[in-house]
PDB file of N, CA, C and O in Angstrom:
ATOM      1  N   MET A   1     119.919 227.763  14.277  1.00  0.00           N
ATOM      2  CA  MET A   1     120.473 226.527  13.173  1.00  0.00           C
ATOM      3  C   MET A   1     121.475 227.344  12.407  1.00  0.00           C
ATOM      4  O   MET A   1     121.463 228.259  12.194  1.00  0.00           O
ATOM      5  N   ILE A   2     122.434 226.586  12.398  1.00  0.00           N
ATOM      6  CA  ILE A   2     123.665 227.036  11.563  1.00  0.00           C
ATOM      7  C   ILE A   2     123.511 226.156  10.254  1.00  0.00           C
ATOM      8  O   ILE A   2     123.539 224.858  10.648  1.00  0.00           O
ATOM      9  N   TYR A   3     123.006 226.877   9.108  1.00  0.00           N
ATOM     10  CA  TYR A   3     122.815 226.315   7.952  1.00  0.00           C
ATOM     11  C   TYR A   3     124.260 225.763   7.061  1.00  0.00           C
ATOM     12  O   TYR A   3     124.020 224.555   6.530  1.00  0.00           O
ATOM     13  N   SER A   4     125.210 226.491   7.181  1.00  0.00           N
ATOM     14  CA  SER A   4     126.373 226.194   6.688  1.00  0.00           C
ATOM     15  C   SER A   4     127.413 227.140   7.309  1.00  0.00           C
ATOM     16  O   SER A   4     127.553 227.974   8.090  1.00  0.00           O
ATOM     17  N   ALA A   5     128.694 226.391   6.845  1.00  0.00           N
ATOM     18  CA  ALA A   5     129.811 227.022   7.367  1.00  0.00           C
ATOM     19  C   ALA A   5     131.013 227.157   6.513  1.00  0.00           C
ATOM     20  O   ALA A   5     131.558 225.827   5.874  1.00  0.00           O
ATOM     21  N   SER A   6     131.523 228.183   6.042  1.00  0.00           N
ATOM     22  CA  SER A   6     132.560 228.288   4.955  1.00  0.00           C
ATOM     23  C   SER A   6     133.992 228.920   5.419  1.00  0.00           C
ATOM     24  O   SER A   6     133.611 229.801   6.398  1.00  0.00           O
ATOM     25  N   GLY A   7     135.057 228.292   5.298  1.00  0.00           N
ATOM     26  CA  GLY A   7     136.374 228.838   5.751  1.00  0.00           C
ATOM     27  C   GLY A   7     137.616 228.187   5.264  1.00  0.00           C
ATOM     28  O   GLY A   7     137.191 227.402   4.546  1.00  0.00           O
ATOM     29  N   GLN A   8     138.590 228.257   6.542  1.00  0.00           N
ATOM     30  CA  GLN A   8     139.870 227.406   6.078  1.00  0.00           C
ATOM     31  C   GLN A   8     139.745 226.334   6.863  1.00  0.00           C
ATOM     32  O   GLN A   8     139.534 226.232   7.967  1.00  0.00           O
ATOM     33  N   LEU A   9     140.267 225.371   6.403  1.00  0.00           N
ATOM     34  CA  LEU A   9     140.430 224.183   6.807  1.00  0.00           C
ATOM     35  C   LEU A   9     141.862 224.154   7.863  1.00  0.00           C
ATOM     36  O   LEU A   9     142.622 224.261   7.540  1.00  0.00           O
ATOM     37  N   ALA A  10     141.414 224.017   9.163  1.00  0.00           N
ATOM     38  CA  ALA A  10     142.518 224.503  10.195  1.00  0.00           C
ATOM     39  C   ALA A  10     143.485 223.119  10.491  1.00  0.00           C
ATOM     40  O   ALA A  10     144.248 222.918  10.624  1.00  0.00           O
ATOM     41  N   SER A  11     142.169 222.251  10.858  1.00  0.00           N
ATOM     42  CA  SER A  11     143.074 221.014  11.134  1.00  0.00           C
ATOM     43  C   SER A  11     141.992 219.841  10.935  1.00  0.00           C
ATOM     44  O   SER A  11     140.681 220.036  10.637  1.00  0.00           O
ATOM     45  N   LYS A  12     142.667 218.392  10.722  1.00  0.00           N
ATOM     46  CA  LYS A  12     141.628 217.196  10.663  1.00  0.00           C
ATOM     47  C   LYS A  12     141.808 216.471  11.634  1.00  0.00           C
ATOM     48  O   LYS A  12     143.349 216.264  12.009  1.00  0.00           O
ATOM     49  N   HIS A  13     141.082 215.663  12.165  1.00  0.00           N
ATOM     50  CA  HIS A  13     141.281 214.679  13.232  1.00  0.00           C
ATOM     51  C   HIS A  13     140.393 213.340  13.211  1.00  0.00           C
ATOM     52  O   HIS A  13     139.832 213.286  11.459  1.00  0.00           O
ATOM     53  N   GLU A  14     140.404 212.317  13.576  1.00  0.00           N
ATOM     54  CA  GLU A  14     140.023 211.168  13.268  1.00  0.00           C
ATOM     55  C   GLU A  14     138.329 210.985  12.953  1.00  0.00           C
ATOM     56  O   GLU A  14     137.809 210.454  12.241  1.00  0.00           O
ATOM     57  N   ARG A  15     137.685 212.080  13.985  1.00  0.00           N
ATOM     58  CA  ARG A  15     136.113 212.223  14.066  1.00  0.00           C
ATOM     59  C   ARG A  15     135.557 213.559  13.419  1.00  0.00           C
ATOM     60  O   ARG A  15     134.270 213.814  13.089  1.00  0.00           O
ATOM     61  N   PHE A  16     136.757 214.509  13.261  1.00  0.00           N
ATOM     62  CA  PHE A  16     135.892 215.883  13.199  1.00  0.00           C
ATOM     63  C   PHE A  16     137.025 216.652  12.819  1.00  0.00           C
ATOM     64  O   PHE A  16     138.260 216.289  12.434  1.00  0.00           O
ATOM     65  N   VAL A  17     136.792 217.743  11.916  1.00  0.00           N
ATOM     66  CA  VAL A  17     137.624 219.022  11.420  1.00  0.00           C
ATOM     67  C   VAL A  17     137.584 220.049  12.375  1.00  0.00           C
ATOM     68  O   VAL A  17     136.308 220.355  12.750  1.00  0.00           O
ATOM     69  N   VAL A  18     138.366 221.030  12.239  1.00  0.00           N
ATOM     70  CA  VAL A  18     138.302 222.251  12.592  1.00  0.00           C
ATOM     71  C   VAL A  18     138.447 223.332  11.652  1.00  0.00           C
ATOM     72  O   VAL A  18     139.254 223.444  10.777  1.00  0.00           O
ATOM     73  N   VAL A  19     137.254 224.231  11.191  1.00  0.00           N
ATOM     74  CA  VAL A  19     137.329 225.319  10.290  1.00  0.00           C
ATOM     75  C   VAL A  19     137.250 226.546  10.656  1.00  0.00           C
ATOM     76  O   VAL A  19     136.723 227.097  11.746  1.00  0.00           O
ATOM     77  N   GLU A  20     138.369 227.531  10.580  1.00  0.00           N
ATOM     78  CA  GLU A  20     138.631 228.687  10.708  1.00  0.00           C
ATOM     79  C   GLU A  20     137.698 229.609   9.982  1.00  0.00           C
ATOM     80  O   GLU A  20     137.725 229.578   8.862  1.00  0.00           O
ATOM     81  N   ILE A  21     136.771 230.182  10.732  1.00  0.00           N
ATOM     82  CA  ILE A  21     136.120 231.301  10.073  1.00  0.00           C
ATOM     83  C   ILE A  21     136.188 232.692  10.794  1.00  0.00           C
ATOM     84  O   ILE A  21     135.531 232.352  12.009  1.00  0.00           O
ATOM     85  N   ALA A  22     136.653 233.605  10.130  1.00  0.00           N
ATOM     86  CA  ALA A  22     136.866 235.089  10.908  1.00  0.00           C
ATOM     87  C   ALA A  22     137.441 235.040  12.059  1.00  0.00           C
ATOM     88  O   ALA A  22     136.943 235.632  13.236  1.00  0.00           O
ATOM     89  N   GLY A  23     138.499 233.859  12.265  1.00  0.00           N
ATOM     90  CA  GLY A  23     139.427 233.960  13.544  1.00  0.00           C
ATOM     91  C   GLY A  23     138.760 233.141  14.709  1.00  0.00           C
ATOM     92  O   GLY A  23     138.875 232.760  16.193  1.00  0.00           O
ATOM     93  N   ILE A  24     137.516 232.395  14.398  1.00  0.00           N
ATOM     94  CA  ILE A  24     136.773 231.820  15.172  1.00  0.00           C
ATOM     95  C   ILE A  24     137.163 230.213  14.811  1.00  0.00           C
ATOM     96  O   ILE A  24     136.511 229.817  13.468  1.00  0.00           O
ATOM     97  N   GLY A  25     137.423 229.069  15.475  1.00  0.00           N
ATOM     98  CA  GLY A  25     137.532 227.786  14.891  1.00  0.00           C
ATOM     99  C   GLY A  25     136.332 227.346  15.424  1.00  0.00           C
ATOM    100  O   GLY A  25     136.080 226.524  16.627  1.00  0.00           O
ATOM    101  N   LEU A  26     135.453 226.485  14.371  1.00  0.00           N
ATOM    102  CA  LEU A  26     134.310 225.544  14.448  1.00  0.00           C
ATOM    103  C   LEU A  26     134.670 223.981  14.528  1.00  0.00           C
ATOM    104  O   LEU A  26     135.612 223.782  13.506  1.00  0.00           O
ATOM    105  N   LYS A  27     134.477 223.283  15.715  1.00  0.00           N
ATOM    106  CA  LYS A  27     134.716 221.755  15.557  1.00  0.00           C
ATOM    107  C   LYS A  27     133.428 221.166  14.725  1.00  0.00           C
ATOM    108  O   LYS A  27     132.304 221.470  15.312  1.00  0.00           O
ATOM    109  N   ILE A  28     133.704 220.636  13.622  1.00  0.00           N
ATOM    110  CA  ILE A  28     132.584 220.059  12.858  1.00  0.00           C
ATOM    111  C   ILE A  28     132.910 218.770  12.815  1.00  0.00           C
ATOM    112  O   ILE A  28     133.994 218.037  12.125  1.00  0.00           O
ATOM    113  N   PHE A  29     131.769 217.701  13.323  1.00  0.00           N
ATOM    114  CA  PHE A  29     132.058 215.966  12.991  1.00  0.00           C
ATOM    115  C   PHE A  29     131.798 215.770  11.776  1.00  0.00           C
ATOM    116  O   PHE A  29     130.616 216.410  11.302  1.00  0.00           O
ATOM    117  N   VAL A  30     132.423 214.898  11.070  1.00  0.00           N
ATOM    118  CA  VAL A  30     132.229 214.319   9.809  1.00  0.00           C
ATOM    119  C   VAL A  30     132.179 213.106   9.949  1.00  0.00           C
ATOM    120  O   VAL A  30     133.041 212.649  10.549  1.00  0.00           O
ATOM    121  N   HIS A  31     132.165 212.505   8.887  1.00  0.00           N
ATOM    122  CA  HIS A  31     132.184 210.942   8.542  1.00  0.00           C
ATOM    123  C   HIS A  31     133.435 211.011   7.740  1.00  0.00           C
ATOM    124  O   HIS A  31     134.275 211.857   7.144  1.00  0.00           O
ATOM    125  N   GLN A  32     134.036 209.627   7.882  1.00  0.00           N
ATOM    126  CA  GLN A  32     135.455 209.262   7.548  1.00  0.00           C
ATOM    127  C   GLN A  32     135.450 209.487   6.146  1.00  0.00           C
ATOM    128  O   GLN A  32     136.532 210.095   5.713  1.00  0.00           O
ATOM    129  N   ARG A  33     134.455 209.158   5.275  1.00  0.00           N
ATOM    130  CA  ARG A  33     134.465 209.475   3.505  1.00  0.00           C
ATOM    131  C   ARG A  33     134.667 211.141   3.612  1.00  0.00           C
ATOM    132  O   ARG A  33     135.258 211.236   2.669  1.00  0.00           O
ATOM    133  N   THR A  34     134.102 212.085   4.348  1.00  0.00           N
ATOM    134  CA  THR A  34     134.328 213.087   4.243  1.00  0.00           C
ATOM    135  C   THR A  34     135.325 213.575   4.239  1.00  0.00           C
ATOM    136  O   THR A  34     136.074 214.337   3.540  1.00  0.00           O
ATOM    137  N   LEU A  35     136.304 213.238   5.305  1.00  0.00           N
ATOM    138  CA  LEU A  35     137.758 213.298   5.408  1.00  0.00           C
ATOM    139  C   LEU A  35     138.676 213.160   4.614  1.00  0.00           C
ATOM    140  O   LEU A  35     139.455 214.084   4.002  1.00  0.00           O
ATOM    141  N   THR A  36     138.437 211.922   3.714  1.00  0.00           N
ATOM    142  CA  THR A  36     139.152 211.964   2.545  1.00  0.00           C
ATOM    143  C   THR A  36     138.942 212.380   1.258  1.00  0.00           C
ATOM    144  O   THR A  36     139.751 212.483   0.538  1.00  0.00           O
ATOM    145  N   SER A  37     137.863 213.438   1.326  1.00  0.00           N
ATOM    146  CA  SER A  37     137.528 214.172   0.337  1.00  0.00           C
ATOM    147  C   SER A  37     137.839 215.662   0.346  1.00  0.00           C
ATOM    148  O   SER A  37     137.572 216.768  -0.454  1.00  0.00           O
ATOM    149  N   LEU A  38     138.337 216.204   1.523  1.00  0.00           N
ATOM    150  CA  LEU A  38     138.801 217.396   1.878  1.00  0.00           C
ATOM    151  C   LEU A  38     140.002 218.205   1.387  1.00  0.00           C
ATOM    152  O   LEU A  38     141.067 216.920   1.213  1.00  0.00           O
ATOM    153  N   PRO A  39     140.379 219.008   1.105  1.00  0.00           N
ATOM    154  CA  PRO A  39     141.691 219.505   0.658  1.00  0.00           C
ATOM    155  C   PRO A  39     142.494 219.595   1.483  1.00  0.00           C
ATOM    156  O   PRO A  39     142.420 219.298   2.977  1.00  0.00           O
ATOM    157  N   PRO A  40     143.986 219.951   1.406  1.00  0.00           N
ATOM    158  CA  PRO A  40     144.829 220.048   2.203  1.00  0.00           C
ATOM    159  C   PRO A  40     144.496 220.840   3.393  1.00  0.00           C
ATOM    160  O   PRO A  40     143.699 221.997   3.391  1.00  0.00           O
ATOM    161  N   ILE A  41     145.199 220.832   4.550  1.00  0.00           N
ATOM    162  CA  ILE A  41     145.132 221.837   5.618  1.00  0.00           C
ATOM    163  C   ILE A  41     145.393 223.273   5.078  1.00  0.00           C
ATOM    164  O   ILE A  41     146.168 223.574   4.218  1.00  0.00           O
ATOM    165  N   GLY A  42     144.307 224.111   5.201  1.00  0.00           N
ATOM    166  CA  GLY A  42     144.681 225.642   4.911  1.00  0.00           C
ATOM    167  C   GLY A  42     143.719 225.767   3.630  1.00  0.00           C
ATOM    168  O   GLY A  42     143.667 226.990   3.158  1.00  0.00           O
ATOM    169  N   GLY A  43     143.027 224.872   3.072  1.00  0.00           N
ATOM    170  CA  GLY A  43     142.426 224.892   1.898  1.00  0.00           C
ATOM    171  C   GLY A  43     140.856 225.539   2.340  1.00  0.00           C
ATOM    172  O   GLY A  43     140.438 225.433   3.418  1.00  0.00           O
ATOM    173  N   ALA A  44     140.460 226.176   1.624  1.00  0.00           N
ATOM    174  CA  ALA A  44     138.847 226.548   1.376  1.00  0.00           C
ATOM    175  C   ALA A  44     137.723 225.068   1.428  1.00  0.00           C
ATOM    176  O   ALA A  44     138.102 224.331   0.633  1.00  0.00           O
ATOM    177  N   VAL A  45     137.070 225.280   2.395  1.00  0.00           N
ATOM    178  CA  VAL A  45     136.053 224.131   2.535  1.00  0.00           C
ATOM    179  C   VAL A  45     134.641 225.033   2.817  1.00  0.00           C
ATOM    180  O   VAL A  45     134.656 226.133   3.248  1.00  0.00           O
ATOM    181  N   LYS A  46     133.524 224.242   2.351  1.00  0.00           N
ATOM    182  CA  LYS A  46     132.049 224.561   2.833  1.00  0.00           C
ATOM    183  C   LYS A  46     131.579 223.329   3.102  1.00  0.00           C
ATOM    184  O   LYS A  46     131.485 222.359   2.625  1.00  0.00           O
ATOM    185  N   PHE A  47     131.002 223.242   4.486  1.00  0.00           N
ATOM    186  CA  PHE A  47     129.741 222.450   5.132  1.00  0.00           C
ATOM    187  C   PHE A  47     128.705 222.895   5.242  1.00  0.00           C
ATOM    188  O   PHE A  47     128.329 224.223   5.443  1.00  0.00           O
ATOM    189  N   PHE A  48     127.536 221.847   4.675  1.00  0.00           N
ATOM    190  CA  PHE A  48     126.201 222.151   5.082  1.00  0.00           C
ATOM    191  C   PHE A  48     126.377 221.210   6.561  1.00  0.00           C
ATOM    192  O   PHE A  48     126.829 220.339   6.830  1.00  0.00           O
ATOM    193  N   THR A  49     125.291 222.257   7.596  1.00  0.00           N
ATOM    194  CA  THR A  49     125.406 221.494   8.777  1.00  0.00           C
ATOM    195  C   THR A  49     124.392 221.637   9.440  1.00  0.00           C
ATOM    196  O   THR A  49     123.438 221.346   9.178  1.00  0.00           O
ATOM    197  N   HIS A  50     124.414 220.514  10.309  1.00  0.00           N
ATOM    198  CA  HIS A  50     123.321 220.018  11.306  1.00  0.00           C
ATOM    199  C   HIS A  50     123.724 220.587  12.642  1.00  0.00           C
ATOM    200  O   HIS A  50     124.796 219.854  13.170  1.00  0.00           O
ATOM    201  N   LEU A  51     122.991 221.221  13.811  1.00  0.00           N
ATOM    202  CA  LEU A  51     123.486 221.405  15.026  1.00  0.00           C
ATOM    203  C   LEU A  51     122.651 220.948  15.817  1.00  0.00           C
ATOM    204  O   LEU A  51     121.353 220.692  15.846  1.00  0.00           O
ATOM    205  N   ASN A  52     123.297 219.497  16.484  1.00  0.00           N
ATOM    206  CA  ASN A  52     122.603 218.679  17.388  1.00  0.00           C
ATOM    207  C   ASN A  52     122.559 219.357  19.053  1.00  0.00           C
ATOM    208  O   ASN A  52     123.708 219.381  19.234  1.00  0.00           O
ATOM    209  N   VAL A  53     121.606 219.675  19.350  1.00  0.00           N
ATOM    210  CA  VAL A  53     121.396 220.414  20.845  1.00  0.00           C
ATOM    211  C   VAL A  53     120.771 219.300  21.725  1.00  0.00           C
ATOM    212  O   VAL A  53     119.784 218.700  21.426  1.00  0.00           O
ATOM    213  N   ARG A  54     121.508 219.280  22.693  1.00  0.00           N
ATOM    214  CA  ARG A  54     121.245 218.364  24.099  1.00  0.00           C
ATOM    215  C   ARG A  54     121.327 219.010  25.282  1.00  0.00           C
ATOM    216  O   ARG A  54     121.831 220.264  25.357  1.00  0.00           O
ATOM    217  N   GLU A  55     120.838 218.414  26.062  1.00  0.00           N
ATOM    218  CA  GLU A  55     120.891 218.881  27.638  1.00  0.00           C
ATOM    219  C   GLU A  55     122.462 219.369  28.087  1.00  0.00           C
ATOM    220  O   GLU A  55     122.311 220.876  28.342  1.00  0.00           O
ATOM    221  N   ASP A  56     123.451 218.691  27.708  1.00  0.00           N
ATOM    222  CA  ASP A  56     124.822 218.995  28.146  1.00  0.00           C
ATOM    223  C   ASP A  56     125.760 219.457  26.958  1.00  0.00           C
ATOM    224  O   ASP A  56     126.796 219.672  27.389  1.00  0.00           O
ATOM    225  N   LEU A  57     125.161 219.497  25.714  1.00  0.00           N
ATOM    226  CA  LEU A  57     126.261 220.088  24.567  1.00  0.00           C
ATOM    227  C   LEU A  57     125.518 220.153  23.540  1.00  0.00           C
ATOM    228  O   LEU A  57     124.463 220.201  23.404  1.00  0.00           O
ATOM    229  N   LEU A  58     126.677 220.898  22.432  1.00  0.00           N
ATOM    230  CA  LEU A  58     126.280 221.242  21.285  1.00  0.00           C
ATOM    231  C   LEU A  58     127.083 220.428  20.345  1.00  0.00           C
ATOM    232  O   LEU A  58     128.454 220.801  20.505  1.00  0.00           O
ATOM    233  N   ASP A  59     126.558 219.804  19.198  1.00  0.00           N
ATOM    234  CA  ASP A  59     127.646 218.896  18.281  1.00  0.00           C
ATOM    235  C   ASP A  59     127.288 219.778  17.160  1.00  0.00           C
ATOM    236  O   ASP A  59     126.072 219.547  16.819  1.00  0.00           O
ATOM    237  N   LEU A  60     128.451 219.988  16.157  1.00  0.00           N
ATOM    238  CA  LEU A  60     127.981 220.229  14.762  1.00  0.00           C
ATOM    239  C   LEU A  60     128.418 219.455  13.980  1.00  0.00           C
ATOM    240  O   LEU A  60     129.593 218.960  14.025  1.00  0.00           O
ATOM    241  N   TYR A  61     127.379 218.778  13.038  1.00  0.00           N
ATOM    242  CA  TYR A  61     127.652 217.865  12.496  1.00  0.00           C
ATOM    243  C   TYR A  61     127.856 218.674  10.704  1.00  0.00           C
ATOM    244  O   TYR A  61     126.979 219.315  10.321  1.00  0.00           O
ATOM    245  N   GLY A  62     128.778 217.961   9.881  1.00  0.00           N
ATOM    246  CA  GLY A  62     128.963 218.773   8.627  1.00  0.00           C
ATOM    247  C   GLY A  62     129.260 217.738   7.068  1.00  0.00           C
ATOM    248  O   GLY A  62     129.313 216.607   7.472  1.00  0.00           O
ATOM    249  N   PHE A  63     128.393 217.965   6.308  1.00  0.00           N
ATOM    250  CA  PHE A  63     127.907 217.720   5.168  1.00  0.00           C
ATOM    251  C   PHE A  63     128.732 218.263   3.912  1.00  0.00           C
ATOM    252  O   PHE A  63     128.545 219.454   3.988  1.00  0.00           O
ATOM    253  N   LEU A  64     129.136 217.813   2.913  1.00  0.00           N
ATOM    254  CA  LEU A  64     129.732 218.401   1.765  1.00  0.00           C
ATOM    255  C   LEU A  64     128.649 218.618   0.888  1.00  0.00           C
ATOM    256  O   LEU A  64     128.667 219.459  -0.076  1.00  0.00           O
ATOM    257  N   SER A  65     127.402 218.154   0.706  1.00  0.00           N
ATOM    258  CA  SER A  65     126.179 218.396   0.033  1.00  0.00           C
ATOM    259  C   SER A  65     124.878 218.699   0.534  1.00  0.00           C
ATOM    260  O   SER A  65     125.022 218.201   1.936  1.00  0.00           O
ATOM    261  N   GLN A  66     124.148 219.348   0.421  1.00  0.00           N
ATOM    262  CA  GLN A  66     122.861 219.662   1.017  1.00  0.00           C
ATOM    263  C   GLN A  66     122.273 218.057   0.994  1.00  0.00           C
ATOM    264  O   GLN A  66     121.504 217.866   1.849  1.00  0.00           O
ATOM    265  N   GLU A  67     121.994 217.325  -0.041  1.00  0.00           N
ATOM    266  CA  GLU A  67     121.446 216.215  -0.174  1.00  0.00           C
ATOM    267  C   GLU A  67     121.946 215.127   0.955  1.00  0.00           C
ATOM    268  O   GLU A  67     121.198 214.548   1.737  1.00  0.00           O
ATOM    269  N   GLU A  68     123.231 215.212   1.510  1.00  0.00           N
ATOM    270  CA  GLU A  68     123.544 214.311   2.794  1.00  0.00           C
ATOM    271  C   GLU A  68     123.287 214.914   3.831  1.00  0.00           C
ATOM    272  O   GLU A  68     122.642 214.402   4.594  1.00  0.00           O
ATOM    273  N   SER A  69     123.142 216.528   3.856  1.00  0.00           N
ATOM    274  CA  SER A  69     122.527 216.882   5.289  1.00  0.00           C
ATOM    275  C   SER A  69     121.187 216.569   5.154  1.00  0.00           C
ATOM    276  O   SER A  69     120.601 216.185   6.280  1.00  0.00           O
ATOM    277  N   ASP A  70     120.302 216.709   4.352  1.00  0.00           N
ATOM    278  CA  ASP A  70     119.118 216.405   4.418  1.00  0.00           C
ATOM    279  C   ASP A  70     118.408 215.026   4.622  1.00  0.00           C
ATOM    280  O   ASP A  70     117.722 214.639   5.390  1.00  0.00           O
ATOM    281  N   PHE A  71     119.429 213.919   4.136  1.00  0.00           N
ATOM    282  CA  PHE A  71     119.314 212.680   4.435  1.00  0.00           C
ATOM    283  C   PHE A  71     119.540 212.550   5.867  1.00  0.00           C
ATOM    284  O   PHE A  71     118.971 211.725   6.634  1.00  0.00           O
ATOM    285  N   PHE A  72     120.672 213.111   6.602  1.00  0.00           N
ATOM    286  CA  PHE A  72     120.936 212.913   7.905  1.00  0.00           C
ATOM    287  C   PHE A  72     119.851 213.482   8.947  1.00  0.00           C
ATOM    288  O   PHE A  72     119.506 212.904   9.671  1.00  0.00           O
ATOM    289  N   GLN A  73     119.301 214.681   8.012  1.00  0.00           N
ATOM    290  CA  GLN A  73     118.048 215.212   8.957  1.00  0.00           C
ATOM    291  C   GLN A  73     116.639 214.203   9.204  1.00  0.00           C
ATOM    292  O   GLN A  73     116.008 214.114   9.989  1.00  0.00           O
ATOM    293  N   LEU A  74     116.854 213.461   7.982  1.00  0.00           N
ATOM    294  CA  LEU A  74     115.588 212.838   7.855  1.00  0.00           C
ATOM    295  C   LEU A  74     115.926 211.151   8.749  1.00  0.00           C
ATOM    296  O   LEU A  74     114.670 211.280   9.530  1.00  0.00           O
ATOM    297  N   LEU A  75     117.197 211.064   8.866  1.00  0.00           N
ATOM    298  CA  LEU A  75     117.162 209.786   9.700  1.00  0.00           C
ATOM    299  C   LEU A  75     117.296 210.275  11.152  1.00  0.00           C
ATOM    300  O   LEU A  75     116.364 209.276  11.934  1.00  0.00           O
ATOM    301  N   THR A  76     117.583 211.206  11.814  1.00  0.00           N
ATOM    302  CA  THR A  76     117.597 211.703  13.126  1.00  0.00           C
ATOM    303  C   THR A  76     116.174 212.029  13.522  1.00  0.00           C
ATOM    304  O   THR A  76     115.661 212.292  14.659  1.00  0.00           O
ATOM    305  N   SER A  77     115.491 212.233  12.478  1.00  0.00           N
ATOM    306  CA  SER A  77     113.917 212.504  12.986  1.00  0.00           C
ATOM    307  C   SER A  77     112.923 211.563  13.295  1.00  0.00           C
ATOM    308  O   SER A  77     111.971 211.437  13.840  1.00  0.00           O
ATOM    309  N   VAL A  78     113.307 210.003  12.906  1.00  0.00           N
ATOM    310  CA  VAL A  78     112.921 209.052  13.023  1.00  0.00           C
ATOM    311  C   VAL A  78     113.151 208.405  14.557  1.00  0.00           C
ATOM    312  O   VAL A  78     114.498 208.499  15.012  1.00  0.00           O
ATOM    313  N   SER A  79     112.093 208.300  15.339  1.00  0.00           N
ATOM    314  CA  SER A  79     112.115 208.107  16.338  1.00  0.00           C
ATOM    315  C   SER A  79     113.286 206.600  16.435  1.00  0.00           C
ATOM    316  O   SER A  79     112.603 205.576  15.996  1.00  0.00           O
ATOM    317  N   GLY A  80     114.036 206.556  17.482  1.00  0.00           N
ATOM    318  CA  GLY A  80     114.810 205.393  18.229  1.00  0.00           C
ATOM    319  C   GLY A  80     115.982 205.545  17.306  1.00  0.00           C
ATOM    320  O   GLY A  80     117.007 204.633  17.246  1.00  0.00           O
ATOM    321  N   VAL A  81     116.189 206.281  16.278  1.00  0.00           N
ATOM    322  CA  VAL A  81     117.582 206.351  15.178  1.00  0.00           C
ATOM    323  C   VAL A  81     118.297 207.653  15.669  1.00  0.00           C
ATOM    324  O   VAL A  81     117.466 208.756  15.742  1.00  0.00           O
ATOM    325  N   GLY A  82     119.507 207.487  15.790  1.00  0.00           N
ATOM    326  CA  GLY A  82     120.353 208.980  15.667  1.00  0.00           C
ATOM    327  C   GLY A  82     121.260 208.758  16.737  1.00  0.00           C
ATOM    328  O   GLY A  82     121.813 208.239  17.605  1.00  0.00           O
TER     329      GLY A  82
END
């Protein structure tokens, strides 16, 4: 599990950001509200993350606070939600 990711904000997109960490760009899905709270491209960011593993893909979701991450994990643990 990837607990958190800290690095330089490389790009912002409609549903995700790319965070550059030691030469590796991580695609991290974020909420629209999170996008508006981020620094400009090139700024330092830290996300608390949740790695969603499915049969055919790996999705990394990012949150600006540990509380948001915990709430997301609680929601996705409920059967039929997520």
